[in-house]
Tab-separated table of C-alpha atoms and ligand atoms in Angstrom:
chain	number	residue	atom	x	y	z
A	1	MET	CA	139.981	77.569	58.810
A	2	PHE	CA	143.317	78.841	57.420
A	3	ARG	CA	143.251	81.736	59.906
A	4	HIS	CA	146.899	81.423	60.968
A	5	THR	CA	148.426	79.866	57.875
A	6	ALA	CA	147.107	81.541	54.695
A	7	HIS	CA	150.698	82.622	53.977
A	8	LEU	CA	151.800	78.955	53.964
A	9	TYR	CA	148.882	77.576	51.886
A	10	ASP	CA	150.468	77.841	48.424
A	11	ALA	CA	153.817	76.403	49.510
A	12	LEU	CA	152.182	73.428	51.246
A	13	TYR	CA	149.896	72.479	48.357
A	14	GLU	CA	152.597	73.035	45.740
A	15	ALA	CA	154.875	70.709	47.717
A	16	ALA	CA	152.005	68.203	47.890
A	17	GLY	CA	151.842	68.243	44.079
A	18	LYS	CA	148.497	70.010	43.639
A	19	ASP	CA	148.373	70.986	39.966
A	20	TYR	CA	146.223	74.113	39.646
A	21	ALA	CA	147.139	74.543	35.960
A	22	GLN	CA	145.856	71.084	34.971
A	23	GLU	CA	142.815	71.323	37.247
A	24	SER	CA	141.900	74.670	35.687
A	25	ALA	CA	142.248	73.279	32.167
A	26	ASP	CA	139.932	70.383	33.131
A	27	ILE	CA	137.389	72.808	34.603
A	28	HIS	CA	137.546	74.925	31.446
A	29	ASP	CA	136.839	71.826	29.306
A	30	LEU	CA	133.796	70.969	31.455
A	31	ILE	CA	132.409	74.501	31.237
A	32	GLU	CA	133.084	74.768	27.512
A	33	HIS	CA	131.275	71.456	26.941
A	34	ARG	CA	128.146	72.521	28.903
A	35	GLY	CA	128.111	76.235	28.095
A	36	PRO	CA	130.186	76.932	24.984
A	37	GLY	CA	131.439	80.476	24.720
A	38	ALA	CA	131.288	81.279	28.455
A	39	ARG	CA	133.319	84.439	29.037
A	40	THR	CA	132.814	85.415	32.681
A	41	LEU	CA	133.506	83.242	35.734
A	42	LEU	CA	133.010	83.531	39.476
A	43	ASP	CA	135.239	81.454	41.792
A	44	VAL	CA	133.411	81.027	45.123
A	45	ALA	CA	135.807	80.269	48.006
A	46	CYS	CA	138.706	81.151	45.716
A	47	GLY	CA	141.239	80.950	48.547
A	48	THR	CA	144.645	82.232	47.448
A	49	GLY	CA	143.556	82.342	43.785
A	50	GLY	CA	145.273	79.127	42.698
A	51	HIS	CA	142.638	78.385	40.037
A	52	LEU	CA	141.906	82.015	39.169
A	53	GLN	CA	145.467	82.603	38.009
A	54	TYR	CA	144.912	79.991	35.274
A	55	LEU	CA	141.164	80.378	34.635
A	56	ARG	CA	141.713	84.021	33.682
A	57	ARG	CA	143.327	82.765	30.458
A	58	TRP	CA	139.810	81.971	29.258
A	59	TYR	CA	137.492	84.117	31.396
A	60	ALA	CA	137.084	87.536	32.916
A	61	VAL	CA	137.278	86.262	36.512
A	62	THR	CA	136.005	87.373	39.902
A	63	GLY	CA	136.867	85.645	43.172
A	64	VAL	CA	135.147	85.656	46.540
A	65	ASP	CA	136.238	84.190	49.844
A	66	VAL	CA	135.210	84.651	53.450
A	67	ASP	CA	138.795	84.700	54.777
A	68	PRO	CA	140.656	88.035	54.505
A	69	GLY	CA	144.037	86.308	54.920
A	70	MET	CA	143.402	84.019	51.941
A	71	LEU	CA	142.200	87.009	49.893
A	72	ALA	CA	145.351	88.964	50.784
A	73	GLU	CA	147.419	86.140	49.290
A	74	ALA	CA	145.190	86.112	46.184
A	75	ARG	CA	145.477	89.902	45.815
A	76	ALA	CA	149.269	89.742	45.954
A	77	LYS	CA	149.199	87.188	43.136
A	78	LEU	CA	146.396	88.772	41.079
A	79	PRO	CA	146.462	92.554	41.626
A	80	THR	CA	144.139	93.312	38.685
A	81	VAL	CA	141.470	90.699	39.497
A	82	SER	CA	138.267	91.600	41.346
A	83	LEU	CA	138.512	89.763	44.700
A	84	ILE	CA	135.683	90.247	47.150
A	85	GLU	CA	135.324	89.271	50.807
A	86	ALA	CA	131.971	87.497	51.061
A	87	ASP	CA	130.306	84.469	52.595
A	88	MET	CA	128.873	82.053	50.037
A	89	ARG	CA	125.714	81.719	52.160
A	90	SER	CA	124.832	85.384	51.724
A	91	LEU	CA	126.402	86.072	48.357
A	92	ALA	CA	124.808	89.098	46.666
A	93	LEU	CA	127.265	90.661	44.232
A	94	GLY	CA	124.669	92.329	42.000
A	95	GLN	CA	126.234	90.649	38.968
A	96	THR	CA	125.704	87.487	36.956
A	97	PHE	CA	128.317	85.220	35.366
A	98	ASP	CA	128.429	82.657	32.552
A	99	ALA	CA	130.064	80.152	34.902
A	100	ALA	CA	130.804	79.675	38.589
A	101	VAL	CA	133.020	77.226	40.456
A	102	CYS	CA	133.409	76.189	44.091
A	103	LEU	CA	136.442	73.919	44.248
A	104	PHE	CA	138.648	71.845	46.570
A	105	SER	CA	135.709	70.825	48.764
A	106	SER	CA	135.024	74.352	50.022
A	107	ILE	CA	131.287	73.532	50.069
A	108	GLY	CA	132.085	71.039	52.864
A	109	TYR	CA	132.430	73.977	55.288
A	110	MET	CA	128.631	74.246	55.253
A	111	ARG	CA	127.379	72.897	58.568
A	112	SER	CA	124.069	71.383	57.416
A	113	THR	CA	122.055	70.593	54.302
A	114	ASP	CA	120.077	73.783	54.971
A	115	GLU	CA	123.285	75.827	54.810
A	116	MET	CA	124.415	74.028	51.676
A	117	ASP	CA	121.013	74.683	50.049
A	118	VAL	CA	121.284	78.367	50.877
A	119	ALA	CA	124.839	78.574	49.505
A	120	ILE	CA	124.096	76.699	46.259
A	121	SER	CA	120.973	78.811	45.682
A	122	ALA	CA	122.942	82.007	46.332
A	123	ILE	CA	125.613	80.957	43.834
A	124	ALA	CA	122.945	79.882	41.308
A	125	ARG	CA	121.379	83.346	41.456
A	126	HIS	CA	124.707	84.667	40.115
A	127	LEU	CA	124.450	82.552	36.939
A	128	VAL	CA	123.023	83.729	33.630
A	129	PRO	CA	120.406	81.459	31.992
A	130	GLY	CA	122.367	78.524	30.570
A	131	GLY	CA	125.198	79.227	33.030
A	132	VAL	CA	127.341	76.385	34.387
A	133	LEU	CA	128.289	75.690	38.013
A	134	VAL	CA	131.066	73.257	38.995
A	135	VAL	CA	131.248	72.190	42.654
A	136	ASP	CA	133.726	69.727	44.136
A	137	GLY	CA	132.175	67.952	47.089
A	138	TRP	CA	133.877	66.946	50.325
A	139	VAL	CA	134.563	63.256	50.961
A	140	ARG	CA	131.515	60.997	50.504
A	141	PRO	CA	130.354	59.475	53.820
A	142	ASP	CA	130.981	55.947	52.478
A	143	ALA	CA	134.548	56.859	51.438
A	144	TRP	CA	135.659	58.224	54.828
A	145	ILE	CA	138.427	56.063	56.304
A	146	ASN	CA	137.176	54.653	59.597
A	147	GLY	CA	139.266	55.746	62.536
A	148	GLY	CA	140.366	58.913	60.739
A	149	THR	CA	143.763	59.692	59.283
A	150	THR	CA	147.064	61.308	60.204
A	151	THR	CA	149.399	62.945	57.676
A	152	VAL	CA	152.664	64.852	57.557
A	153	GLU	CA	153.752	67.286	54.843
A	154	THR	CA	156.790	69.498	54.421
A	155	ALA	CA	157.326	72.640	52.351
A	156	HIS	CA	159.821	75.433	51.877
A	157	THR	CA	159.095	79.112	51.399
A	158	GLU	CA	161.683	81.815	50.616
A	159	ASP	CA	162.706	82.061	54.258
A	160	ALA	CA	161.055	79.175	56.094
A	161	THR	CA	160.849	75.420	56.351
A	162	VAL	CA	157.366	74.180	57.254
A	163	VAL	CA	156.174	70.860	58.606
A	164	ARG	CA	152.425	70.285	58.835
A	165	VAL	CA	151.083	67.370	60.849
A	166	SER	CA	147.338	66.784	60.528
A	167	ARG	CA	144.784	64.592	62.174
A	168	SER	CA	141.192	64.093	61.073
A	169	VAL	CA	138.313	62.531	62.984
A	170	ARG	CA	134.634	61.889	62.284
A	171	ASP	CA	131.663	62.294	64.563
A	172	GLY	CA	128.504	61.331	62.680
A	173	GLU	CA	128.502	63.464	59.531
A	174	ARG	CA	130.883	66.056	61.055
A	175	THR	CA	134.598	65.814	60.321
A	176	SER	CA	137.239	67.797	62.162
A	177	LEU	CA	140.725	68.419	60.849
A	178	GLU	CA	143.399	69.636	63.229
A	179	MET	CA	146.532	70.956	61.508
A	180	HIS	CA	149.708	71.766	63.453
A	181	HIS	CA	152.459	73.684	61.651
A	182	LEU	CA	156.059	74.077	62.758
A	183	VAL	CA	157.527	77.009	60.847
A	184	ALA	CA	161.299	77.320	61.132
A	185	THR	CA	163.084	80.540	60.101
A	186	ALA	CA	166.442	82.057	61.032
A	187	ALA	CA	164.570	83.941	63.778
A	188	GLY	CA	163.121	80.862	65.503
A	189	ILE	CA	160.437	78.177	65.303
A	190	GLU	CA	156.719	78.984	65.466
A	191	HIS	CA	153.890	76.556	66.215
A	192	LEU	CA	150.649	77.477	64.403
A	193	VAL	CA	147.403	75.515	64.711
A	194	ASP	CA	144.349	75.629	62.436
A	195	HIS	CA	141.060	73.757	62.835
A	196	HIS	CA	138.673	72.879	60.030
A	197	ASP	CA	135.154	71.496	60.468
A	198	LEU	CA	133.526	70.003	57.379
A	199	THR	CA	130.330	68.044	56.802
A	200	LEU	CA	130.136	64.697	55.004
A	201	PHE	CA	127.208	65.313	52.661
A	202	ALA	CA	125.763	62.402	50.693
A	203	PRO	CA	125.447	62.641	46.889
A	204	ASP	CA	121.651	62.892	47.381
A	205	ASP	CA	122.158	65.994	49.550
A	206	TYR	CA	124.238	67.705	46.874
A	207	GLU	CA	121.807	66.759	44.121
A	208	ALA	CA	118.830	68.033	46.155
A	209	ALA	CA	120.611	71.356	46.732
A	210	PHE	CA	121.190	71.847	42.996
A	211	ARG	CA	117.591	70.898	42.178
A	212	ALA	CA	116.239	73.275	44.841
A	213	ALA	CA	118.335	76.019	43.207
A	214	GLY	CA	116.672	75.302	39.853
A	215	LEU	CA	119.723	73.611	38.301
A	216	THR	CA	120.100	70.281	36.527
A	217	VAL	CA	123.157	68.378	37.679
A	218	ASP	CA	125.514	65.570	36.608
A	219	ILE	CA	128.155	63.832	38.686
A	220	VAL	CA	131.517	63.478	36.964
A	221	PRO	CA	134.831	62.080	38.226
A	222	CYS	CA	136.665	64.299	40.693
A	223	PRO	CA	140.487	64.313	40.712
A	224	LEU	CA	140.449	63.855	44.495
A	225	PRO	CA	139.803	60.327	45.802
A	226	GLY	CA	136.511	59.631	47.592
A	227	ARG	CA	134.960	62.905	46.391
A	228	ASP	CA	132.554	63.765	43.591
A	229	ARG	CA	132.436	66.664	41.178
A	230	TYR	CA	129.020	68.155	40.399
A	231	VAL	CA	128.438	69.978	37.120
A	232	ALA	CA	125.149	71.866	37.152
A	233	THR	CA	123.426	73.972	34.521
A	234	LYS	CA	120.799	76.667	34.739
A	235	ALA	CA	117.965	76.332	32.231
A	236	PRO	CA	118.730	78.430	29.138
A	237	GLY	CA	115.161	79.621	28.752
A	238	ASP	CA	114.836	81.163	32.213
A	239	ARG	CA	113.444	84.639	32.426
A	240	PRO	CA	116.224	87.240	32.549
A	241	VAL	CA	118.031	87.195	35.855
A	242	SER	CA	117.823	90.359	37.879
A	243	PRO	CA	121.019	91.434	39.619
A	244	ALA	CA	121.680	88.787	42.231
A	245	GLY	CA	120.353	89.673	45.621
A	246	PRO	CA	118.709	88.033	48.558
A	247	GLY	CA	115.956	85.735	47.304
A	248	ALA	CA	113.523	83.247	48.701
A	249	PRO	CA	115.292	80.514	50.665
A	250	PRO	CA	115.118	77.047	49.125
A	251	PRO	CA	112.457	74.680	50.446
A	252	HIS	CA	113.409	72.847	53.614
A	253	ARG	CA	114.043	69.135	53.324
B	1	SAM	C1	140.415	74.241	50.930
B	1	SAM	S1	140.313	75.963	50.639
B	1	SAM	C2	140.091	76.011	48.878
B	1	SAM	C3	140.548	77.299	48.265
B	1	SAM	C4	140.629	77.292	46.742
B	1	SAM	N1	139.320	77.081	46.138
B	1	SAM	C5	141.604	76.255	46.267
B	1	SAM	O1	141.199	75.361	45.504
B	1	SAM	O2	142.789	76.353	46.623
B	1	SAM	C6	138.678	76.343	51.255
B	1	SAM	C7	138.338	77.806	51.125
B	1	SAM	O3	136.938	77.967	51.433
B	1	SAM	C8	136.794	79.222	52.049
B	1	SAM	N2	135.492	79.259	52.704
B	1	SAM	C9	135.065	78.490	53.730
B	1	SAM	N3	133.820	78.807	54.084
B	1	SAM	C10	133.420	79.802	53.245
B	1	SAM	C11	132.225	80.557	53.121
B	1	SAM	N4	131.198	80.342	53.945
B	1	SAM	N5	132.139	81.484	52.150
B	1	SAM	C12	133.211	81.706	51.324
B	1	SAM	N6	134.373	81.046	51.419
B	1	SAM	C13	134.484	80.095	52.371
B	1	SAM	C14	137.982	79.290	52.983
B	1	SAM	O4	138.246	80.591	53.453
B	1	SAM	C15	139.085	78.732	52.077
B	1	SAM	O5	139.734	79.749	51.357
């Protein structure tokens, strides 16, 4: 994943025009519409905390991510926020939240529908009755550009100029992104390479995962082309949720 380049993540996406402030305001509107008065929020796969820094205007926030390098960047930005190293597939924080989010296609790192089911169910167990979950899917299989894509991006940090050249390919429902970074500083030029493997899940797969987790779900427009945003709600009348912990796995499909 971003093993070698967590320290470049913010600069690259800022240069690419990613607007975390606006995205966070949109997410807040969605949550407020489905679950008015939500006060606590869990960001699953929070990365460097790009959304958390804005979402904390409205919520007491907690972030989790599997990558210690991404969390280190988030901690530098948000020293007072609870940021926990955890895998979404085995999430068991012992806490519930009014809302949860899993943004920028992080769910696409699941390698199969079984893994996605497990992750969505684990996140759902961290919601209070009536809680809202927003998940941004990876590219829909029908929206993938045949033959793959190549891109180039540039960014500047305090002491470096970065060029990232990426290539993506598809093999069945698996997509692989290869990202090469040239990082130029006064001391020299480094070449850093990251690989990302994501799965092209169909809308039916996402919807089945939410249903298996006991959530009702709507698809709403996603700001990223070719992707969908899922807004799911836990039934308000559910029996009180015990502190989240390992539970029964969802049924196999
Ligand atoms: C594209 S980044 C998105 C980060 C952040 N949500 C954002 O919008 O900038 C994907 C993130 O998913 C995290 N991730 C991937 N697999 C994960 C897993 N199994 N559990 C938790 N986090 C995971 C990665 O470490 C990375 O920070």
